[in-house]
Amino acid sequence: MDKITDWYTKLDDILACPVCLEVPGSKILQCKSGHHICHFCHKKLAVCPLCKAEIVEVRLFVLENIIQHLKDMKISLDDVVTQMEVDICKYRKIIEKKSEDAFTQTNFTLPEISSYTQTDESSHTSLVQLHKKKQTVDIISYPCLIDSCKSQLSYAQLIVHLKKYHENIFHEVEPAGGILSTTFVISTTLLPATYKFAVFTSDMGLFFYNAVIYSNGKLIVNVQYVHDMSKILFDYELVLKGKNDHLRRYAMVTSYRIRKEKLSLYSLHVHETEMSEILRDDSFECILTIKQRNKYSNSRPKIKET
C-alpha cells in the first residue's frame, strides 16, 4: 500500500501546475518550450514561470485526458487493495480458528510418524477445500451509483469511498426520526442537464439522487436506496418551486438492484408542459423528502395535483 501511495505522490508531483502546485482539474495550457500550466494560473501570468517563454493558447488535451482517467485508476487500485486486505484478514481468522480447533481436539498422545503425514495431508486437504468453498460464496458488495464510477464495495467501504472520491456531491446529515429532507437549487440556463448526489443518514441509510432535464423541459428523477437491510421500503416527495409556480410529486424509492435499462420504468416523470412555467426562471428550488413507507399500508401514496 505504501508503494501505491508513493506512486500517487510522484505522479501528482509531475502533473501539478508549477505555479499553484495543484493537479489541474480543467483546461491545461503550455508555453512555447512545452511546460504546462493550469488555466487559472495562466490568467495571472504572461510568461512561463520555469523558462520565461511565452504562454500560448494551445491546450494539452492528452494531459487533460490522462488526469481525467487518473482518478478512476486510483479508485480501482484502492478498491483492489482494500479487498485484498479484507480477504487476508478473513483467511487469517479462518486459519487461527482451524489451529484452535486442532489444538483443543488433540489428546497429546504421540502418534506414529506415519500419522503425522496423514494429519498434515488431511489438514492441507481441508484448507484447500475451505479455500474452494470460500471462492464459491458470494460476497455482498454494493455499487457506487455516481456518474461512471464502477466501484463495488462493502457497505462500510462504500461510505468511505463516497467521502474520499465524491466529497463534492456526497452529503452526510444528522438523523431526524426516520425523515430525510434536503433542499437544493437546479439551474435551467443550459439544457439538457444532469444532477447527481448522494445523501447518507445513520438511521435510514444511503440514497442516490439522479435528475435529468431534457432540452424540451421534460424532467426524469429517480432515487435509489443502498443498505444492508434491503427489506426497508421508502417513498419520497419532490417539491419543485419556481418564482410563480410550484409542483409537488410523490414516487417510490427504488433498490440499487434495479438495472439501468429498466430504471426509467420506476422513475418519476414530469412532462415538459408541466415544467414550462418553472423553466421560465434561470433556476428553481427542489425540496426532496424521504420517509419510510407505512408498514401497515400496502398502497403507494396518491399523486397530488397542485
Tab-separated table of C-alpha atoms in Angstrom:
chain	number	residue	atom	x	y	z
A	1	MET	CA	0.000	0.000	0.000
A	2	ASP	CA	2.887	2.346	0.769
A	3	LYS	CA	4.343	1.763	-2.710
A	4	ILE	CA	0.993	2.656	-4.300
A	5	THR	CA	0.793	5.829	-2.190
A	6	ASP	CA	4.337	6.763	-3.278
A	7	TRP	CA	3.290	6.208	-6.881
A	8	TYR	CA	0.306	8.553	-6.393
A	9	THR	CA	2.551	11.238	-4.903
A	10	LYS	CA	5.203	11.052	-7.637
A	11	LEU	CA	2.589	11.202	-10.396
A	12	ASP	CA	0.791	14.134	-8.767
A	13	ASP	CA	4.125	15.986	-8.493
A	14	ILE	CA	4.737	15.504	-12.232
A	15	LEU	CA	1.234	16.601	-13.261
A	16	ALA	CA	0.948	19.523	-10.825
A	17	CYS	CA	0.881	23.077	-12.132
A	18	PRO	CA	4.291	24.685	-11.394
A	19	VAL	CA	2.572	27.809	-10.024
A	20	CYS	CA	-0.231	26.642	-7.687
A	21	LEU	CA	1.246	23.130	-7.257
A	22	GLU	CA	-2.192	21.573	-7.739
A	23	VAL	CA	-3.155	18.916	-10.297
A	24	PRO	CA	-5.274	20.803	-12.870
A	25	GLY	CA	-8.955	19.930	-12.927
A	26	SER	CA	-9.897	21.821	-16.078
A	27	LYS	CA	-8.058	23.342	-19.061
A	28	ILE	CA	-4.277	22.955	-19.325
A	29	LEU	CA	-2.142	25.259	-21.481
A	30	GLN	CA	1.548	25.266	-22.338
A	31	CYS	CA	4.417	27.588	-23.092
A	32	LYS	CA	6.454	27.565	-26.312
A	33	SER	CA	9.022	25.325	-24.629
A	34	GLY	CA	6.406	22.730	-23.698
A	35	HIS	CA	5.933	23.357	-19.956
A	36	HIS	CA	2.318	23.065	-18.828
A	37	ILE	CA	0.310	25.456	-16.666
A	38	CYS	CA	-3.273	25.358	-15.429
A	39	HIS	CA	-5.946	27.624	-16.871
A	40	PHE	CA	-6.390	29.667	-13.678
A	41	CYS	CA	-2.679	30.449	-13.225
A	42	HIS	CA	-2.374	31.291	-16.926
A	43	LYS	CA	-4.739	34.222	-16.364
A	44	LYS	CA	-2.259	35.702	-13.868
A	45	LEU	CA	0.932	35.173	-15.891
A	46	ALA	CA	2.139	36.199	-19.326
A	47	VAL	CA	5.296	34.074	-19.400
A	48	CYS	CA	6.231	30.589	-18.193
A	49	PRO	CA	7.454	30.567	-14.569
A	50	LEU	CA	10.055	27.896	-15.427
A	51	CYS	CA	11.699	29.176	-18.601
A	52	LYS	CA	10.150	32.641	-19.115
A	53	ALA	CA	8.909	31.638	-22.573
A	54	GLU	CA	5.593	32.961	-23.866
A	55	ILE	CA	2.485	31.019	-22.876
A	56	VAL	CA	0.440	30.169	-25.971
A	57	GLU	CA	-3.305	29.495	-26.203
A	58	VAL	CA	-2.810	25.829	-27.019
A	59	ARG	CA	-4.465	23.208	-24.842
A	60	LEU	CA	-2.768	19.954	-23.813
A	61	PHE	CA	-5.673	17.593	-24.461
A	62	VAL	CA	-3.545	14.474	-23.900
A	63	LEU	CA	-2.558	15.630	-20.407
A	64	GLU	CA	-6.158	16.607	-19.635
A	65	ASN	CA	-7.346	13.101	-20.618
A	66	ILE	CA	-4.643	11.449	-18.510
A	67	ILE	CA	-5.667	13.446	-15.426
A	68	GLN	CA	-9.345	12.734	-16.096
A	69	HIS	CA	-8.745	8.959	-16.144
A	70	LEU	CA	-6.162	9.043	-13.363
A	71	LYS	CA	-8.836	9.427	-10.694
A	72	ASP	CA	-10.650	6.309	-11.930
A	73	MET	CA	-7.353	4.402	-11.903
A	74	LYS	CA	-6.672	5.431	-8.306
A	75	ILE	CA	-10.159	4.383	-7.237
A	76	SER	CA	-9.771	0.986	-8.912
A	77	LEU	CA	-6.382	0.367	-7.285
A	78	ASP	CA	-7.615	1.429	-3.852
A	79	ASP	CA	-10.620	-0.875	-4.164
A	80	VAL	CA	-8.414	-3.832	-5.125
A	81	VAL	CA	-6.009	-3.198	-2.239
A	82	THR	CA	-8.876	-2.755	0.240
A	83	GLN	CA	-10.496	-6.019	-0.874
A	84	MET	CA	-7.150	-7.823	-0.602
A	85	GLU	CA	-6.719	-6.562	2.960
A	86	VAL	CA	-10.238	-7.740	3.845
A	87	ASP	CA	-9.584	-11.181	2.327
A	88	ILE	CA	-6.270	-11.516	4.179
A	89	CYS	CA	-7.989	-10.756	7.496
A	90	LYS	CA	-10.709	-13.303	6.747
A	91	TYR	CA	-8.214	-16.039	5.839
A	92	ARG	CA	-6.108	-15.251	8.913
A	93	LYS	CA	-9.143	-15.722	11.143
A	94	ILE	CA	-10.030	-18.984	9.372
A	95	ILE	CA	-6.514	-20.362	9.861
A	96	GLU	CA	-6.458	-19.274	13.514
A	97	LYS	CA	-9.808	-20.989	14.091
A	98	LYS	CA	-8.571	-24.191	12.437
A	99	SER	CA	-5.457	-24.121	14.612
A	100	GLU	CA	-7.504	-23.614	17.796
A	101	ASP	CA	-9.822	-26.499	16.861
A	102	ALA	CA	-6.864	-28.776	16.134
A	103	PHE	CA	-5.291	-27.888	19.496
A	104	THR	CA	-8.430	-28.495	21.559
A	105	GLN	CA	-9.148	-31.825	19.862
A	106	THR	CA	-5.613	-33.233	20.401
A	107	ASN	CA	-5.277	-35.872	23.176
A	108	PHE	CA	-1.494	-35.239	23.486
A	109	THR	CA	-0.672	-38.905	22.730
A	110	LEU	CA	2.302	-39.026	20.414
A	111	PRO	CA	1.258	-40.873	17.261
A	112	GLU	CA	3.430	-42.783	14.837
A	113	ILE	CA	5.435	-40.842	12.272
A	114	SER	CA	3.095	-42.055	9.544
A	115	SER	CA	0.193	-40.489	11.485
A	116	TYR	CA	1.862	-37.083	11.260
A	117	THR	CA	1.966	-37.409	7.499
A	118	GLN	CA	-1.704	-38.339	7.351
A	119	THR	CA	-2.644	-35.469	9.671
A	120	ASP	CA	-0.655	-32.953	7.638
A	121	GLU	CA	-2.204	-34.226	4.415
A	122	SER	CA	-5.690	-34.134	5.917
A	123	SER	CA	-5.202	-30.583	7.218
A	124	HIS	CA	-3.862	-29.461	3.850
A	125	THR	CA	-6.812	-31.052	2.036
A	126	SER	CA	-9.223	-29.429	4.482
A	127	LEU	CA	-7.723	-25.978	3.941
A	128	VAL	CA	-7.795	-26.413	0.162
A	129	GLN	CA	-11.462	-27.419	0.329
A	130	LEU	CA	-12.177	-24.464	2.603
A	131	HIS	CA	-10.453	-22.139	0.135
A	132	LYS	CA	-12.505	-23.514	-2.754
A	133	LYS	CA	-15.677	-23.151	-0.699
A	134	LYS	CA	-14.722	-19.549	0.116
A	135	GLN	CA	-14.358	-18.797	-3.588
A	136	THR	CA	-17.890	-20.034	-4.287
A	137	VAL	CA	-19.503	-17.880	-1.578
A	138	ASP	CA	-20.977	-14.654	-2.870
A	139	ILE	CA	-19.517	-11.643	-1.097
A	140	ILE	CA	-22.154	-8.926	-0.720
A	141	SER	CA	-20.994	-5.752	-2.406
A	142	TYR	CA	-22.789	-2.529	-3.221
A	143	PRO	CA	-22.271	-0.315	-6.297
A	144	CYS	CA	-21.401	3.351	-6.346
A	145	LEU	CA	-24.177	4.932	-8.443
A	146	ILE	CA	-22.457	8.258	-9.113
A	147	ASP	CA	-21.525	9.024	-12.735
A	148	SER	CA	-19.449	6.307	-14.408
A	149	CYS	CA	-17.884	5.046	-11.175
A	150	LYS	CA	-17.697	1.250	-11.269
A	151	SER	CA	-16.682	0.594	-7.667
A	152	GLN	CA	-18.259	-2.421	-5.933
A	153	LEU	CA	-17.633	-2.337	-2.178
A	154	SER	CA	-18.969	-3.472	1.149
A	155	TYR	CA	-21.474	-1.095	2.723
A	156	ALA	CA	-18.977	0.441	5.157
A	157	GLN	CA	-16.316	0.750	2.448
A	158	LEU	CA	-18.834	2.416	0.117
A	159	ILE	CA	-19.467	5.225	2.635
A	160	VAL	CA	-15.697	5.779	2.992
A	161	HIS	CA	-15.351	5.721	-0.806
A	162	LEU	CA	-18.013	8.427	-1.246
A	163	LYS	CA	-16.387	10.657	1.369
A	164	LYS	CA	-12.988	10.303	-0.272
A	165	TYR	CA	-13.716	10.375	-4.003
A	166	HIS	CA	-17.112	12.097	-4.354
A	167	GLU	CA	-16.930	14.577	-1.487
A	168	ASN	CA	-18.352	17.445	-3.587
A	169	ILE	CA	-21.654	15.636	-4.165
A	170	PHE	CA	-21.852	13.497	-1.026
A	171	HIS	CA	-23.803	14.802	1.973
A	172	GLU	CA	-23.999	13.243	5.421
A	173	VAL	CA	-26.903	14.562	7.513
A	174	GLU	CA	-27.929	14.082	11.124
A	175	PRO	CA	-30.716	11.571	11.917
A	176	ALA	CA	-34.167	13.179	12.100
A	177	GLY	CA	-36.533	10.498	13.303
A	178	GLY	CA	-36.807	8.490	10.092
A	179	ILE	CA	-37.269	11.514	7.807
A	180	LEU	CA	-34.591	12.760	5.438
A	181	SER	CA	-35.069	16.195	3.898
A	182	THR	CA	-32.681	18.183	1.714
A	183	THR	CA	-33.017	21.310	-0.415
A	184	PHE	CA	-31.002	22.209	-3.499
A	185	VAL	CA	-31.173	24.550	-6.497
A	186	ILE	CA	-31.178	23.458	-10.147
A	187	SER	CA	-30.025	25.821	-12.892
A	188	THR	CA	-32.019	25.941	-16.138
A	189	THR	CA	-29.693	28.176	-18.144
A	190	LEU	CA	-28.114	25.284	-20.054
A	191	LEU	CA	-30.196	22.246	-21.061
A	192	PRO	CA	-30.043	19.284	-21.187
A	193	ALA	CA	-28.561	18.912	-17.717
A	194	THR	CA	-27.955	16.096	-15.229
A	195	TYR	CA	-27.813	16.431	-11.443
A	196	LYS	CA	-26.495	13.675	-9.161
A	197	PHE	CA	-25.650	13.470	-5.479
A	198	ALA	CA	-25.686	11.026	-2.576
A	199	VAL	CA	-27.156	11.527	0.908
A	200	PHE	CA	-26.455	9.396	3.979
A	201	THR	CA	-28.038	9.365	7.410
A	202	SER	CA	-27.234	6.737	10.010
A	203	ASP	CA	-30.854	5.903	10.925
A	204	MET	CA	-32.091	5.424	7.329
A	205	GLY	CA	-29.183	4.572	5.076
A	206	LEU	CA	-27.669	5.747	1.801
A	207	PHE	CA	-29.657	7.326	-1.045
A	208	PHE	CA	-28.553	8.274	-4.569
A	209	TYR	CA	-30.456	11.070	-6.334
A	210	ASN	CA	-30.388	11.416	-10.123
A	211	ALA	CA	-32.310	14.026	-12.131
A	212	VAL	CA	-32.216	14.711	-15.871
A	213	ILE	CA	-33.815	17.752	-17.529
A	214	TYR	CA	-34.012	17.347	-21.287
A	215	SER	CA	-33.835	20.110	-23.893
A	216	ASN	CA	-37.627	20.142	-24.244
A	217	GLY	CA	-38.024	20.593	-20.472
A	218	LYS	CA	-39.076	17.055	-19.510
A	219	LEU	CA	-37.822	16.007	-16.068
A	220	ILE	CA	-36.987	12.430	-15.041
A	221	VAL	CA	-35.989	11.720	-11.440
A	222	ASN	CA	-35.037	8.548	-9.632
A	223	VAL	CA	-33.958	7.989	-6.046
A	224	GLN	CA	-32.183	4.719	-5.273
A	225	TYR	CA	-31.580	3.140	-1.904
A	226	VAL	CA	-28.473	1.255	-0.804
A	227	HIS	CA	-28.448	-0.528	2.552
A	228	ASP	CA	-27.622	-3.918	4.028
A	229	MET	CA	-31.186	-4.043	5.408
A	230	SER	CA	-32.824	-4.209	1.998
A	231	LYS	CA	-36.346	-5.088	3.262
A	232	ILE	CA	-36.981	-1.499	4.359
A	233	LEU	CA	-39.166	0.430	1.885
A	234	PHE	CA	-39.198	4.200	1.328
A	235	ASP	CA	-41.233	6.773	-0.603
A	236	TYR	CA	-40.215	10.315	-1.444
A	237	GLU	CA	-41.857	13.664	-2.035
A	238	LEU	CA	-40.340	16.089	-4.528
A	239	VAL	CA	-41.379	19.746	-4.493
A	240	LEU	CA	-40.272	21.987	-7.371
A	241	LYS	CA	-40.537	25.710	-6.609
A	242	GLY	CA	-40.235	28.487	-9.173
A	243	LYS	CA	-40.958	32.170	-8.702
A	244	ASN	CA	-44.539	31.922	-9.950
A	245	ASP	CA	-45.347	28.215	-9.826
A	246	HIS	CA	-44.631	25.007	-7.942
A	247	LEU	CA	-45.196	21.278	-8.397
A	248	ARG	CA	-45.462	18.505	-5.831
A	249	ARG	CA	-44.947	14.880	-6.805
A	250	TYR	CA	-44.645	11.544	-4.982
A	251	ALA	CA	-42.761	8.413	-6.004
A	252	MET	CA	-41.205	5.239	-4.661
A	253	VAL	CA	-37.535	4.915	-3.755
A	254	THR	CA	-36.130	2.051	-5.823
A	255	SER	CA	-33.484	-0.503	-4.928
A	256	TYR	CA	-29.916	-0.285	-6.194
A	257	ARG	CA	-30.556	-3.722	-7.729
A	258	ILE	CA	-32.752	-2.240	-10.478
A	259	ARG	CA	-30.880	-2.451	-13.779
A	260	LYS	CA	-30.133	0.783	-15.627
A	261	GLU	CA	-32.112	-0.263	-18.702
A	262	LYS	CA	-35.228	-0.736	-16.532
A	263	LEU	CA	-34.698	2.189	-14.177
A	264	SER	CA	-36.814	4.550	-16.294
A	265	LEU	CA	-39.870	2.376	-15.641
A	266	TYR	CA	-39.593	3.136	-11.911
A	267	SER	CA	-38.596	6.801	-12.243
A	268	LEU	CA	-40.659	9.921	-11.643
A	269	HIS	CA	-41.613	11.584	-14.957
A	270	VAL	CA	-42.728	15.217	-15.112
A	271	HIS	CA	-43.992	16.259	-18.544
A	272	GLU	CA	-42.484	19.266	-20.309
A	273	THR	CA	-45.864	21.074	-20.317
A	274	GLU	CA	-45.957	20.869	-16.510
A	275	MET	CA	-42.378	22.157	-16.302
A	276	SER	CA	-42.832	25.042	-18.750
A	277	GLU	CA	-43.714	27.721	-16.196
A	278	ILE	CA	-40.947	26.715	-13.772
A	279	LEU	CA	-38.353	26.655	-16.556
A	280	ARG	CA	-39.034	30.302	-17.362
A	281	ASP	CA	-36.718	31.195	-14.488
A	282	ASP	CA	-32.930	30.771	-14.521
A	283	SER	CA	-33.198	28.271	-11.662
A	284	PHE	CA	-35.692	26.603	-9.379
A	285	GLU	CA	-35.625	25.117	-5.892
A	286	CYS	CA	-36.033	21.402	-5.209
A	287	ILE	CA	-37.088	20.007	-1.838
A	288	LEU	CA	-36.580	16.256	-1.508
A	289	THR	CA	-38.166	14.484	1.474
A	290	ILE	CA	-37.726	10.743	2.016
A	291	LYS	CA	-39.827	8.782	4.530
A	292	GLN	CA	-40.102	5.130	5.448
A	293	ARG	CA	-43.204	3.588	3.965
A	294	ASN	CA	-46.034	2.934	6.399
A	295	LYS	CA	-45.664	-0.748	7.256
A	296	TYR	CA	-49.403	-1.025	7.856
A	297	SER	CA	-50.269	0.208	4.366
A	298	ASN	CA	-49.626	-1.682	1.148
A	299	SER	CA	-50.565	1.179	-1.137
A	300	ARG	CA	-48.307	3.858	-2.557
A	301	PRO	CA	-49.116	7.482	-1.734
A	302	LYS	CA	-51.546	9.139	-4.082
A	303	ILE	CA	-50.241	11.710	-6.520
A	304	LYS	CA	-51.473	15.148	-5.554
A	305	GLU	CA	-52.057	17.672	-8.275
A	306	THR	CA	-51.140	21.236	-7.343
